[in-house]
Tab-separated table of C-alpha atoms in Angstrom:
chain	number	residue	atom	x	y	z
A	12	MET	CA	-32.953	-11.227	-18.006
A	13	ARG	CA	-31.156	-14.623	-16.855
A	14	PHE	CA	-29.769	-15.074	-20.345
A	15	PHE	CA	-28.701	-11.512	-20.028
A	16	CYS	CA	-26.848	-11.457	-17.258
A	17	MET	CA	-25.645	-14.762	-18.138
A	18	ILE	CA	-24.031	-12.822	-21.269
A	19	LEU	CA	-22.371	-9.540	-19.163
A	20	THR	CA	-20.720	-12.119	-16.401
A	21	LEU	CA	-18.727	-13.820	-19.966
A	22	VAL	CA	-18.075	-10.448	-21.093
A	23	ALA	CA	-17.102	-9.396	-17.532
A	24	LEU	CA	-14.672	-12.320	-17.690
A	25	VAL	CA	-13.069	-12.554	-20.980
A	26	THR	CA	-12.396	-8.688	-20.517
A	27	SER	CA	-10.865	-9.028	-16.894
A	28	ALA	CA	-8.586	-12.192	-18.495
A	29	ASN	CA	-7.251	-10.425	-20.832
A	30	ALA	CA	-6.446	-6.837	-19.554
A	31	GLN	CA	-3.686	-8.138	-17.332
A	32	PRO	CA	-1.701	-9.020	-21.105
A	33	THR	CA	-2.611	-5.553	-22.201
A	34	GLN	CA	-1.395	-3.852	-19.972
A	35	SER	CA	1.964	-6.605	-19.472
A	36	ALA	CA	2.339	-6.042	-23.201
A	37	ASP	CA	1.642	-1.718	-22.427
A	38	MET	CA	4.584	-2.436	-19.186
A	39	ALA	CA	7.012	-3.700	-21.857
A	40	ALA	CA	6.658	-1.139	-24.440
A	41	VAL	CA	6.336	1.251	-22.579
A	42	ALA	CA	10.306	0.376	-20.738
A	43	GLU	CA	11.589	-0.762	-23.776
A	44	VAL	CA	11.067	3.064	-24.567
A	45	LEU	CA	12.752	4.425	-21.759
A	46	SER	CA	15.351	1.804	-22.376
A	47	SER	CA	16.117	2.561	-25.789
A	48	TYR	CA	16.876	6.423	-24.778
A	49	ARG	CA	18.733	5.302	-22.056
A	50	ALA	CA	21.019	2.991	-24.921
A	51	ALA	CA	21.021	6.138	-26.648
A	52	ILE	CA	22.732	8.071	-23.655
A	53	GLU	CA	25.406	5.078	-23.415
A	54	ARG	CA	25.993	5.135	-26.580
A	55	LEU	CA	26.911	8.291	-26.549
A	56	ASP	CA	24.465	8.258	-29.627
A	57	ALA	CA	21.535	9.587	-30.021
A	58	SER	CA	20.540	10.411	-33.760
A	59	GLY	CA	17.096	8.269	-34.237
A	60	THR	CA	16.123	9.216	-30.491
A	61	GLU	CA	13.591	11.993	-32.129
A	62	ALA	CA	11.228	8.843	-33.193
A	63	LEU	CA	10.283	7.976	-28.975
A	64	PHE	CA	9.043	11.052	-28.904
A	65	VAL	CA	5.717	12.801	-30.012
A	66	ALA	CA	6.224	16.525	-32.150
A	67	GLY	CA	6.066	19.044	-29.456
A	68	SER	CA	6.953	17.531	-26.868
A	69	GLU	CA	8.490	18.837	-23.608
A	70	VAL	CA	11.856	18.541	-21.935
A	71	PHE	CA	13.384	19.865	-18.240
A	72	GLU	CA	16.378	19.675	-16.624
A	73	ASN	CA	16.862	20.109	-13.306
A	74	GLY	CA	14.890	23.445	-12.947
A	75	GLY	CA	15.379	24.678	-16.762
A	76	VAL	CA	12.713	24.701	-19.661
A	77	GLU	CA	14.983	22.573	-22.975
A	78	GLY	CA	11.473	23.138	-25.334
A	79	SER	CA	10.920	19.858	-27.307
A	80	PHE	CA	13.334	16.880	-27.318
A	81	ALA	CA	14.025	18.212	-30.897
A	82	ASN	CA	15.873	21.486	-29.200
A	83	TYR	CA	17.000	19.771	-25.969
A	84	LEU	CA	18.904	17.262	-28.760
A	85	ALA	CA	20.536	19.760	-30.925
A	86	HIS	CA	20.894	22.100	-27.794
A	87	HIS	CA	21.697	20.650	-25.289
A	88	LEU	CA	21.937	16.642	-24.924
A	89	GLY	CA	23.700	15.961	-28.622
A	90	PRO	CA	26.898	18.533	-27.890
A	91	GLU	CA	27.232	17.232	-24.346
A	92	LEU	CA	27.288	13.981	-25.182
A	93	GLY	CA	30.048	15.130	-27.465
A	94	HIS	CA	32.355	15.773	-24.173
A	95	PHE	CA	31.940	12.199	-22.728
A	96	ARG	CA	33.676	9.425	-22.905
A	97	SER	CA	31.890	7.290	-21.012
A	98	PHE	CA	28.207	7.264	-19.055
A	99	ARG	CA	26.626	4.598	-17.942
A	100	PHE	CA	23.512	4.564	-15.617
A	101	GLY	CA	23.153	1.491	-12.994
A	102	ASP	CA	21.312	1.151	-10.198
A	103	HIS	CA	17.779	1.511	-12.422
A	104	ARG	CA	15.014	1.597	-11.094
A	105	LEU	CA	11.324	1.761	-12.680
A	106	THR	CA	7.973	2.401	-12.036
A	107	VAL	CA	4.779	2.438	-14.235
A	108	ARG	CA	1.548	3.519	-13.436
A	109	PHE	CA	-1.390	3.780	-16.632
A	110	GLU	CA	-3.855	6.628	-16.927
A	111	GLY	CA	-5.840	5.345	-19.719
A	112	GLN	CA	-3.683	5.925	-22.794
A	113	VAL	CA	-1.585	7.845	-20.687
A	114	ALA	CA	1.183	5.755	-18.918
A	115	LEU	CA	2.968	7.773	-16.022
A	116	ALA	CA	6.740	6.330	-15.465
A	117	SER	CA	8.939	6.738	-12.744
A	118	GLU	CA	13.591	6.159	-12.885
A	119	SER	CA	15.767	6.162	-9.764
A	120	TYR	CA	19.498	5.297	-11.422
A	121	THR	CA	22.689	6.263	-10.509
A	122	TYR	CA	25.863	6.911	-13.468
A	123	PRO	CA	28.874	8.115	-13.298
A	124	ILE	CA	29.999	10.297	-16.838
A	125	GLU	CA	33.839	10.207	-17.857
A	126	ARG	CA	35.043	13.244	-19.793
A	127	HIS	CA	36.577	13.886	-22.420
A	128	GLN	CA	38.960	16.444	-19.955
A	129	GLY	CA	38.398	16.888	-16.270
A	130	GLU	CA	37.759	14.586	-13.108
A	131	PRO	CA	34.979	11.771	-14.149
A	132	ILE	CA	31.608	12.777	-12.439
A	133	GLU	CA	29.325	10.491	-9.943
A	134	ARG	CA	25.736	11.275	-9.920
A	135	ARG	CA	21.560	9.683	-8.849
A	136	GLY	CA	18.943	10.383	-10.528
A	137	VAL	CA	15.992	11.001	-11.243
A	138	THR	CA	13.733	11.525	-14.256
A	139	THR	CA	9.698	11.358	-14.714
A	140	SER	CA	7.985	10.708	-18.260
A	141	VAL	CA	5.074	10.731	-19.739
A	142	LEU	CA	3.745	9.002	-22.389
A	143	ARG	CA	0.911	8.357	-24.922
A	144	ARG	CA	-0.304	5.598	-26.757
A	145	THR	CA	0.560	6.652	-30.368
A	146	PRO	CA	-0.195	4.805	-33.460
A	147	ASP	CA	2.855	4.557	-34.173
A	148	GLY	CA	2.888	3.178	-30.589
A	149	TRP	CA	4.358	4.671	-26.643
A	150	ARG	CA	6.125	7.794	-27.453
A	151	ILE	CA	6.965	9.884	-24.310
A	152	VAL	CA	5.449	13.575	-24.395
A	153	SER	CA	6.588	14.599	-21.358
A	154	MET	CA	10.113	14.370	-20.193
A	155	HIS	CA	11.536	16.033	-16.353
A	156	GLY	CA	15.223	15.218	-15.020
A	157	SER	CA	17.194	15.421	-12.384
A	158	SER	CA	21.013	14.486	-10.211
A	159	ARG	CA	22.656	15.605	-7.536
A	160	THR	CA	25.649	13.870	-6.652
A	161	PRO	CA	25.398	11.231	-4.043
A	162	ARG	CA	25.677	12.227	-0.593
A	163	PRO	CA	28.473	10.471	1.329
A	164	PRO	CA	27.217	7.888	3.892
A	165	SER	CA	26.758	8.931	7.103
A	166	PRO	CA	29.045	8.106	10.224
A	167	PRO	CA	27.824	5.605	12.625
A	168	GLN	CA	26.273	6.461	14.833
A	169	PRO	CA	27.573	5.765	18.966
A	170	GLN	CA	25.419	3.153	20.905
A	171	ARG	CA	23.828	4.161	23.483
A	172	ASN	CA	23.265	1.812	26.719
């Protein structure tokens, strides 16, 4: 019995020691998928981004249902990128939480857009993505993004004595 307990303890120690590197590798892989998506948008060329999503994925944006990523790319994102001269993400922050074979990612960022025609646009945005581990790596199952015009800074408040 004592030998059996020692074996279980050793297995638990090895398992817990190996858990952190795996989570670190998963974190890096999820971050890379999302980074690849942002990089494509910044290049104004979304070709190849379909590989970042599972078949039957869902995309939601600013209160609208865009359908699958293939539909979103064909009818929204792809044509929209053609109207831009530049698009840059700034002040990017990413948090990821794992639930088994699923990763829940939250991003916040700013982005200025320079259009071919019209005034530049400044926005603050957030995106929540659900990714699933697949045989081909982490892939996006669902993505929801929203944005708004940044609020002007609040004026200084008078000091009270």
